[in-house]
């Protein structure tokens, strides 16, 4: 490493430390902090975030970047020094374009909006949240204008989560997906419904916890470099590749809920644990985008965890764990129950197939908010009309409708499409993996996940942020992101389950 690159790294490392410290405090806030700690914690987090931001946008970062760039010689895209300069430059240019007054205004508006959203949701009163949402839309448009964009302001917001992608490409990908997805959902809706009553019973939390942990340890999740705790909303956070934390929540009446949430979060966690340790304490030392992150979670959750070979191996063990509830449940009914498709109101409870429609609805509405074609006041009506149109179910309250997700109260416009992008990415990855590892399903049926994890480590995990999502996927699968792999997978799997022709 040249001296200028080393100087850049030395400048960035303490900034990464500050961000990791903030992540520890956030993890604690969501798991163990008593309610009384909330006010002090908000101040502590605000201090850490603003200190990290100020250090990063300082002129010194720009100067060190220029010097480091001059010291590079004809680097390959995977060269760590070149990637460090490229990715840090991208982050830096984005960060310095947003005036610090706007950063402060947004941060204040977000914390007020989150309080208002919680109250509005508890009281089913959208009008209490509406003025805050209007303000966040307004400030987000200002932010997009400050950053700059290709075709529309939403491009700038999407890039925060998905560098390398633009809105128009997402729109056309989603159009292709929708064309085949809607007829599939309609056909599944008309077929005889699957009985999933076997999943309900009494499943003590301690046994659920032990079972879930043994499964993800089999995957390769390393409990010496991570842990799992309980939180209201499951999430994964990383303080370094050697300390990656998962959370989940338990429902003692349903065996599927915590198990699939555990597998999902472990997918995120395996990604972070697999990043090249040499990238730690640099801006490269984390997952490259939300869609790639989500692809890792969905791959383990759906393509592994909701597959027949997986349950051929684990159902006997699950039955032993819960002999009263599951003692006489056979593989096929169980496999069918965990793959039941049913249009529903709540995104986070949606099945694999209808999930995309929840995402598309949110994407269309938030893109409309940002380009001005949808107003905040008409949002509840637009929401309900789209639910009726896409899913054929309409929420009776805004709490179960437009107010259900936290994202907009956090000003996170551009986040929702990454869920579907991630699911499509997972299907495209698994198709390539099955080509390269023809015995994959047999390995899964033996509880041997090493070949799969090794492939993901080599093609996805170790790179950290060196490659953008489009570059990573093209290297890993030989083609750009498309909907066809997921559509073929869904038509085959769910067509079979529901006896469609
Ligand atoms: Zn996820």
Coordinates of C-alpha atoms and ligand atoms in Angstrom, one line a residue:
X1 CA 0.0 0.0 0.0
X2 CA 1.3 3.4 -0.9
X3 CA 1.8 6.1 1.8
X4 CA -1.0 8.3 0.4
X5 CA -3.5 5.4 0.5
X6 CA -2.3 4.5 4.0
X7 CA -2.9 8.1 5.1
X8 CA -6.4 7.9 3.7
X9 CA -7.0 4.7 5.5
X10 CA -5.7 6.1 8.8
X11 CA -8.0 9.1 8.4
X12 CA -11.1 6.9 7.7
X13 CA -10.5 4.2 10.4
X14 CA -11.6 6.4 13.4
X15 CA -14.7 7.5 11.4
X16 CA -15.6 3.8 11.0
X17 CA -15.0 3.3 14.7
X18 CA -17.5 6.1 15.5
X19 CA -20.1 4.5 13.3
X20 CA -19.5 1.1 14.8
X21 CA -19.9 2.6 18.3
X22 CA -23.2 4.2 17.2
X23 CA -24.3 0.8 15.9
X24 CA -23.5 -0.8 19.3
X25 CA -25.7 1.8 21.0
X26 CA -28.5 1.3 18.5
X27 CA -28.3 -2.5 19.0
X28 CA -28.5 -2.0 22.8
X29 CA -31.4 0.4 22.4
X30 CA -33.4 -2.2 20.5
X31 CA -32.5 -5.2 22.8
X32 CA -31.6 -4.4 26.4
X33 CA -31.9 -0.6 27.1
X34 CA -34.7 0.3 29.6
X35 CA -37.3 2.7 28.4
X36 CA -35.8 5.4 30.7
X37 CA -32.6 5.5 28.6
X38 CA -34.3 6.8 25.5
X39 CA -33.6 10.5 25.8
X40 CA -30.0 10.2 26.7
X41 CA -29.5 7.5 24.0
X42 CA -30.9 9.8 21.3
X43 CA -28.4 12.5 22.3
X44 CA -25.5 10.0 22.4
X45 CA -26.4 8.7 19.0
X46 CA -26.8 12.2 17.6
X47 CA -23.3 13.2 18.9
X48 CA -21.6 10.1 17.4
X49 CA -23.4 10.4 14.0
X50 CA -22.7 14.1 13.7
X51 CA -19.0 13.7 14.8
X52 CA -18.5 11.0 12.2
X53 CA -20.2 13.1 9.5
X54 CA -18.2 16.2 10.3
X55 CA -14.9 14.3 10.1
X56 CA -15.9 12.6 6.9
X57 CA -17.0 15.8 5.0
X58 CA -13.9 17.7 6.2
X59 CA -11.7 19.2 3.4
X60 CA -8.9 16.9 4.7
X61 CA -10.9 13.8 3.3
X62 CA -11.0 15.4 -0.2
X63 CA -7.3 16.3 -0.1
X64 CA -6.3 12.7 1.1
X65 CA -8.6 11.2 -1.6
X66 CA -6.8 13.3 -4.3
X67 CA -3.4 12.3 -3.2
X68 CA -4.4 8.6 -2.9
X69 CA -5.9 8.7 -6.4
X70 CA -2.7 10.0 -7.9
X71 CA -0.7 7.2 -6.2
X72 CA -2.8 4.4 -7.8
X73 CA -1.4 2.7 -10.9
X74 CA -3.7 1.1 -13.5
X75 CA -5.7 -0.7 -10.9
X76 CA -8.2 -3.6 -11.4
X77 CA -11.7 -3.1 -10.1
X78 CA -11.0 -5.6 -7.3
X79 CA -7.8 -3.9 -6.2
X80 CA -8.5 -3.0 -2.6
X81 CA -6.7 0.4 -2.8
X82 CA -8.5 1.4 -6.0
X83 CA -11.8 0.3 -4.5
X84 CA -11.2 2.2 -1.3
X85 CA -10.5 5.4 -3.3
X86 CA -13.5 4.9 -5.7
X87 CA -16.1 4.1 -3.1
X88 CA -14.9 6.7 -0.6
X89 CA -14.9 9.3 -3.4
X90 CA -18.5 8.3 -4.2
X91 CA -19.6 8.6 -0.6
X92 CA -17.7 11.8 -0.1
X93 CA -19.1 13.6 -3.1
X94 CA -22.6 12.6 -2.1
X95 CA -22.1 13.7 1.5
X96 CA -20.5 17.1 0.7
X97 CA -23.2 18.1 -1.7
X98 CA -25.8 18.1 1.1
X99 CA -25.5 21.4 3.1
X100 CA -25.0 20.8 6.8
X101 CA -28.1 22.9 7.5
X102 CA -30.2 20.5 5.5
X103 CA -28.6 17.5 7.2
X104 CA -29.6 19.0 10.6
X105 CA -33.1 19.9 9.4
X106 CA -33.6 16.4 8.1
X107 CA -32.4 14.7 11.2
X108 CA -34.7 16.8 13.4
X109 CA -37.7 16.2 11.1
X110 CA -37.0 12.5 11.1
X111 CA -37.0 12.2 14.9
X112 CA -40.2 14.2 15.2
X113 CA -41.8 12.2 12.4
X114 CA -41.0 8.9 14.0
X115 CA -42.7 10.0 17.3
X116 CA -45.7 11.2 15.3
X117 CA -45.9 8.0 13.3
X118 CA -45.9 5.9 16.4
X119 CA -48.8 7.9 17.8
X120 CA -50.6 8.0 14.5
X121 CA -50.3 4.3 14.1
X122 CA -51.4 3.5 17.7
X123 CA -54.5 5.8 17.3
X124 CA -55.2 5.0 13.6
X125 CA -54.9 8.7 12.9
X126 CA -53.1 9.4 9.6
X127 CA -53.8 13.2 9.9
X128 CA -51.4 13.3 12.9
X129 CA -48.6 12.0 10.7
X130 CA -49.4 13.8 7.5
X131 CA -47.7 17.2 8.1
X132 CA -44.5 15.4 9.2
X133 CA -44.5 13.2 6.1
X134 CA -45.1 16.3 4.0
X135 CA -42.1 17.9 5.6
X136 CA -39.9 14.8 5.0
X137 CA -40.9 14.6 1.4
X138 CA -40.1 18.3 0.9
X139 CA -36.7 18.0 2.6
X140 CA -35.9 14.7 0.7
X141 CA -36.6 16.5 -2.6
X142 CA -34.2 19.3 -1.5
X143 CA -31.6 16.7 -0.7
X144 CA -32.1 15.0 -4.1
X145 CA -31.7 18.4 -5.8
X146 CA -28.5 19.0 -3.9
X147 CA -27.0 15.6 -4.7
X148 CA -28.1 15.6 -8.4
X149 CA -29.7 12.8 -10.4
X150 CA -30.0 11.3 -13.9
X151 CA -33.7 11.6 -14.8
X152 CA -35.7 12.3 -11.6
X153 CA -35.1 13.2 -8.0
X154 CA -36.0 9.7 -6.9
X155 CA -32.8 8.5 -8.6
X156 CA -30.7 10.3 -6.0
X157 CA -32.6 8.8 -3.1
X158 CA -32.5 5.2 -4.5
X159 CA -28.7 5.5 -4.9
X160 CA -28.3 5.8 -1.2
X161 CA -29.3 2.2 -0.9
X162 CA -28.5 1.0 -4.4
X163 CA -25.5 2.7 -5.9
X164 CA -25.3 1.9 -9.7
X165 CA -29.1 1.6 -10.2
X166 CA -31.6 4.2 -11.6
X167 CA -35.3 4.5 -11.2
X168 CA -36.2 3.9 -14.8
X169 CA -34.5 0.5 -14.8
X170 CA -36.3 -0.5 -11.6
X171 CA -39.6 0.6 -13.2
X172 CA -39.1 -1.6 -16.3
X173 CA -37.9 -4.6 -14.2
X174 CA -41.0 -4.3 -12.0
X175 CA -43.3 -4.0 -15.1
X176 CA -41.9 -7.3 -16.5
X177 CA -42.3 -8.9 -13.1
X178 CA -45.8 -7.7 -12.7
X179 CA -47.0 -8.9 -16.1
X180 CA -46.4 -12.6 -15.1
X181 CA -46.9 -12.2 -11.3
X182 CA -50.4 -10.9 -11.3
X183 CA -51.8 -13.9 -13.4
X184 CA -49.8 -16.3 -11.0
X185 CA -51.4 -14.7 -7.9
X186 CA -54.9 -14.9 -9.5
X187 CA -54.4 -18.6 -10.4
X188 CA -53.1 -19.4 -6.9
X189 CA -56.1 -17.5 -5.4
X190 CA -58.5 -19.7 -7.4
X191 CA -56.8 -23.0 -6.5
X192 CA -57.8 -25.0 -3.4
X193 CA -56.1 -23.4 -0.4
X194 CA -53.4 -25.2 1.6
X195 CA -54.1 -26.2 5.2
X196 CA -51.4 -24.7 7.4
X197 CA -53.0 -25.5 10.8
X198 CA -50.1 -27.9 11.6
X199 CA -47.8 -24.8 12.2
X200 CA -50.0 -23.7 15.1
X201 CA -49.7 -25.3 18.5
X202 CA -47.6 -24.7 21.6
X203 CA -43.9 -24.1 20.9
X204 CA -42.0 -22.9 24.0
X205 CA -39.5 -20.1 23.3
X206 CA -36.5 -21.8 24.8
X207 CA -36.9 -24.8 22.5
X208 CA -37.5 -22.6 19.4
X209 CA -34.4 -20.7 20.3
X210 CA -32.3 -23.8 20.6
X211 CA -33.6 -25.3 17.3
X212 CA -33.1 -22.0 15.4
X213 CA -29.6 -21.6 16.6
X214 CA -28.6 -25.1 15.8
X215 CA -29.9 -24.6 12.2
X216 CA -27.9 -21.4 11.6
X217 CA -24.8 -22.9 13.2
X218 CA -25.1 -25.7 10.6
X219 CA -25.2 -23.0 7.9
X220 CA -21.9 -21.7 9.2
X221 CA -23.0 -18.7 11.2
X222 CA -20.3 -18.3 13.8
X223 CA -21.5 -17.8 17.4
X224 CA -18.0 -17.0 18.5
X225 CA -18.2 -13.9 16.3
X226 CA -21.8 -13.1 16.8
X227 CA -24.9 -13.6 18.9
X228 CA -28.6 -13.7 18.8
X229 CA -31.0 -11.7 21.0
X230 CA -34.7 -10.7 21.1
X231 CA -36.1 -7.4 19.8
X232 CA -39.5 -6.1 18.7
X233 CA -38.5 -6.1 15.0
X234 CA -35.8 -8.6 13.9
X235 CA -32.6 -7.0 12.5
X236 CA -28.9 -7.7 11.9
X237 CA -26.1 -5.3 12.7
X238 CA -22.3 -5.6 12.4
X239 CA -19.6 -3.9 14.4
X240 CA -16.8 -5.7 12.5
X241 CA -16.7 -9.0 10.6
X242 CA -15.8 -10.6 13.9
X243 CA -18.9 -9.2 15.8
X244 CA -22.1 -9.6 13.9
X245 CA -25.4 -9.6 15.9
X246 CA -28.8 -11.0 15.0
X247 CA -32.1 -10.4 16.6
X248 CA -35.4 -12.2 16.4
X249 CA -38.8 -12.4 18.1
X250 CA -40.8 -15.4 19.2
X251 CA -44.4 -16.4 18.8
X252 CA -45.1 -19.4 21.1
X253 CA -48.2 -20.3 19.1
X254 CA -46.5 -20.6 15.7
X255 CA -43.3 -22.5 14.9
X256 CA -42.7 -20.9 11.6
X257 CA -42.5 -17.2 12.5
X258 CA -39.2 -17.1 14.6
X259 CA -37.6 -19.9 12.6
X260 CA -37.8 -18.2 9.3
X261 CA -37.0 -14.8 10.8
X262 CA -33.9 -16.4 12.4
X263 CA -32.8 -18.0 9.0
X264 CA -33.5 -14.7 7.2
X265 CA -31.4 -12.6 9.6
X266 CA -28.7 -15.3 9.6
X267 CA -28.5 -14.8 5.8
X268 CA -27.7 -11.1 6.5
X269 CA -25.3 -12.1 9.3
X270 CA -23.4 -14.7 7.1
X271 CA -22.8 -11.9 4.6
X272 CA -21.3 -9.6 7.2
X273 CA -19.2 -12.4 8.8
X274 CA -17.9 -13.3 5.3
X275 CA -16.5 -9.9 4.4
X276 CA -12.7 -9.9 3.9
X277 CA -11.3 -8.9 7.4
X278 CA -8.7 -6.8 5.6
X279 CA -11.6 -4.4 4.7
X280 CA -12.5 -3.8 8.4
X281 CA -12.3 -0.2 9.6
X282 CA -12.7 1.1 6.0
X283 CA -15.8 2.2 4.1
X284 CA -15.5 -1.1 2.2
X285 CA -16.1 -3.3 5.2
X286 CA -19.8 -3.9 4.9
X287 CA -22.5 -5.2 2.6
X288 CA -22.5 -3.4 -0.7
X289 CA -26.2 -2.6 -1.1
X290 CA -29.5 -3.3 0.5
X291 CA -30.6 -5.5 -2.5
X292 CA -27.5 -7.7 -2.2
X293 CA -28.0 -7.9 1.6
X294 CA -31.6 -8.9 1.1
X295 CA -30.6 -11.4 -1.5
X296 CA -28.5 -13.2 1.0
X297 CA -31.3 -13.2 3.6
X298 CA -33.9 -14.4 1.0
X299 CA -31.6 -17.1 -0.5
X300 CA -31.2 -18.8 2.9
X301 CA -34.8 -18.2 4.0
X302 CA -36.7 -19.2 0.8
X303 CA -34.4 -21.2 -1.5
X304 CA -32.9 -23.2 1.4
X305 CA -35.2 -22.9 4.4
X306 CA -38.5 -23.3 2.5
X307 CA -37.3 -26.2 0.3
X308 CA -38.1 -29.9 0.5
X309 CA -34.5 -31.1 0.8
X310 CA -34.0 -28.8 3.8
X311 CA -37.0 -30.3 5.6
X312 CA -36.1 -33.8 4.6
X313 CA -33.1 -33.2 6.9
X314 CA -34.6 -31.0 9.6
X315 CA -38.3 -32.2 10.1
X316 CA -37.3 -35.3 12.1
X317 CA -35.3 -33.0 14.4
X318 CA -38.1 -30.5 14.6
X319 CA -40.6 -33.3 15.5
X320 CA -38.2 -34.5 18.3
X321 CA -38.0 -30.9 19.6
X322 CA -41.8 -30.5 19.6
X323 CA -43.3 -34.0 19.9
X324 CA -46.7 -32.9 21.2
X325 CA -47.3 -30.3 18.5
X326 CA -45.6 -31.9 15.5
X327 CA -45.2 -35.6 16.4
X328 CA -47.4 -36.9 13.6
X329 CA -46.9 -34.3 10.9
X330 CA -45.4 -35.6 7.6
X331 CA -42.9 -33.9 5.3
X332 CA -45.3 -33.1 2.5
X333 CA -48.1 -31.4 4.6
X334 CA -45.4 -29.5 6.5
X335 CA -43.6 -28.4 3.4
X336 CA -47.0 -27.2 1.9
X337 CA -47.9 -25.4 5.1
X338 CA -44.7 -23.3 5.2
X339 CA -45.3 -22.3 1.6
X340 CA -48.9 -21.2 1.7
X341 CA -49.8 -18.2 -0.4
X342 CA -52.5 -15.8 0.6
X343 CA -53.0 -12.1 -0.2
X344 CA -52.9 -10.2 3.1
X345 CA -52.7 -6.7 4.5
X346 CA -49.3 -6.6 6.2
X347 CA -46.1 -6.6 4.2
X348 CA -43.9 -8.2 6.8
X349 CA -46.3 -11.2 7.1
X350 CA -46.7 -11.6 3.4
X351 CA -45.7 -14.9 1.6
X352 CA -43.0 -15.2 -1.0
X353 CA -45.3 -14.6 -4.0
X354 CA -47.5 -11.7 -2.9
X355 CA -44.7 -9.9 -1.2
X356 CA -43.6 -8.2 -4.4
X357 CA -47.0 -6.6 -4.8
X358 CA -46.7 -4.9 -1.4
X359 CA -43.3 -3.6 -2.5
X360 CA -44.5 -2.3 -5.9
X361 CA -47.4 -0.5 -4.3
X362 CA -45.0 1.4 -1.9
X363 CA -42.5 2.0 -4.7
X364 CA -45.2 3.6 -6.9
X365 CA -46.6 5.8 -4.2
X366 CA -43.2 7.0 -2.8
X367 CA -41.9 7.8 -6.3
X368 CA -45.2 9.8 -6.8
X369 CA -44.6 11.6 -3.6
X370 CA -41.1 12.6 -4.7
X371 CA -42.1 13.7 -8.2
X372 CA -45.2 15.5 -6.9
X373 CA -47.8 13.4 -8.7
X374 CA -49.1 12.0 -5.4
X375 CA -49.9 14.2 -2.5
X376 CA -49.6 13.2 1.1
X377 CA -53.3 13.8 1.8
X378 CA -54.5 11.4 -0.9
X379 CA -52.1 8.7 0.2
X380 CA -54.5 6.6 2.4
X381 CA -57.1 6.5 -0.5
X382 CA -54.4 5.7 -3.1
X383 CA -53.0 3.0 -0.8
X384 CA -56.4 1.3 -0.3
X385 CA -57.2 1.5 -4.0
X386 CA -53.8 -0.1 -4.9
X387 CA -54.3 -2.9 -2.3
X388 CA -57.7 -3.7 -3.8
X389 CA -56.2 -3.6 -7.3
X390 CA -53.1 -5.7 -6.6
X391 CA -54.1 -8.0 -3.8
X392 CA -57.9 -7.9 -3.6
X393 CA -57.8 -7.0 0.1
X394 CA -58.5 -3.6 1.6
X395 CA -57.4 -2.6 5.1
X396 CA -60.2 -1.3 7.4
X397 CA -57.8 1.0 9.2
X398 CA -54.8 3.1 8.2
X399 CA -52.9 1.4 11.0
X400 CA -53.1 -1.8 9.0
X401 CA -52.6 0.1 5.8
X402 CA -50.6 3.2 4.9
X403 CA -49.2 3.5 8.5
X404 CA -47.9 0.0 8.9
X405 CA -44.2 0.5 7.9
X406 CA -41.6 2.6 9.7
X407 CA -39.7 3.6 6.5
X408 CA -41.4 6.8 5.5
X409 CA -41.2 8.1 9.1
X410 CA -37.5 7.7 8.8
X411 CA -37.4 9.6 5.5
X412 CA -36.2 6.3 3.9
X413 CA -37.6 6.9 0.4
X414 CA -35.9 4.6 -2.1
X415 CA -35.6 1.7 0.4
X416 CA -38.7 -0.4 -0.5
X417 CA -37.7 -1.5 -4.0
X418 CA -34.6 -3.1 -2.6
X419 CA -36.7 -5.9 -1.1
X420 CA -37.9 -7.0 -4.5
X421 CA -34.5 -6.4 -6.1
X422 CA -33.0 -8.6 -3.4
X423 CA -35.5 -11.4 -4.0
X424 CA -34.9 -11.4 -7.7
X425 CA -31.1 -11.3 -7.1
X426 CA -31.4 -14.3 -4.8
X427 CA -33.2 -16.4 -7.5
X428 CA -30.7 -15.4 -10.1
X429 CA -27.8 -16.3 -7.8
X430 CA -29.3 -19.7 -6.9
X431 CA -29.8 -20.5 -10.6
X432 CA -26.0 -20.0 -11.2
X433 CA -25.1 -21.8 -8.0
X434 CA -27.2 -24.9 -9.1
X435 CA -25.5 -24.8 -12.5
X436 CA -22.1 -24.8 -10.8
X437 CA -23.0 -27.2 -7.9
X438 CA -25.4 -29.8 -9.5
X439 CA -25.5 -31.7 -6.2
X440 CA -26.6 -28.7 -4.1
X441 CA -30.0 -30.1 -3.2
X442 CA -28.4 -33.4 -2.1
X443 CA -26.0 -31.4 0.1
X444 CA -28.9 -29.5 1.6
X445 CA -30.8 -32.7 2.3
X446 CA -27.7 -34.0 4.1
X447 CA -27.5 -30.8 6.2
X448 CA -24.2 -29.9 4.4
X449 CA -24.2 -26.2 3.6
X450 CA -20.4 -25.8 3.2
X451 CA -20.5 -25.9 -0.7
X452 CA -23.2 -23.2 -0.8
X453 CA -21.6 -21.0 1.8
X454 CA -18.2 -21.3 0.1
X455 CA -19.7 -20.2 -3.2
X456 CA -21.4 -17.2 -1.6
X457 CA -18.2 -16.3 0.3
X458 CA -16.2 -16.4 -3.0
X459 CA -18.7 -14.6 -5.2
X460 CA -20.5 -12.2 -2.9
X461 CA -19.4 -11.9 0.7
X462 CA -15.7 -11.3 0.7
X463 CA -15.9 -8.3 -1.7
X464 CA -17.6 -6.0 0.9
X465 CA -18.4 -2.8 -1.0
X466 CA -15.6 -3.2 -3.6
X467 CA -18.2 -3.9 -6.3
X468 CA -21.6 -2.3 -6.8
X469 CA -24.7 -4.5 -6.8
X470 CA -25.0 -4.6 -10.7
X471 CA -21.2 -5.3 -11.1
X472 CA -21.2 -8.0 -8.4
X473 CA -24.3 -9.7 -9.9
X474 CA -22.9 -9.6 -13.4
X475 CA -19.6 -11.1 -12.3
X476 CA -21.3 -13.8 -10.2
X477 CA -24.0 -14.8 -12.7
X478 CA -22.8 -13.6 -16.1
X479 CA -25.8 -11.3 -16.7
X480 CA -27.7 -8.3 -15.5
X481 CA -30.5 -8.5 -13.0
X482 CA -33.8 -9.8 -14.6
X483 CA -37.1 -11.1 -13.3
X484 CA -37.0 -14.4 -15.3
X485 CA -35.1 -16.6 -12.7
X486 CA -37.5 -15.7 -9.9
X487 CA -40.6 -16.1 -12.1
X488 CA -39.5 -19.5 -13.3
X489 CA -38.7 -20.6 -9.7
X490 CA -42.1 -19.3 -8.5
X491 CA -44.2 -20.7 -11.3
X492 CA -42.5 -24.1 -10.8
X493 CA -42.6 -24.2 -7.0
X494 CA -46.1 -22.7 -6.4
X495 CA -47.6 -24.1 -9.6
X496 CA -46.6 -27.6 -8.2
X497 CA -47.8 -26.9 -4.7
X498 CA -51.2 -25.7 -5.9
X499 CA -51.6 -28.1 -8.8
X500 CA -51.7 -25.4 -11.5
X501 CA -51.3 -26.6 -15.1
Ligands
LIG1 ZN1 -33.8 -8.6 5.4

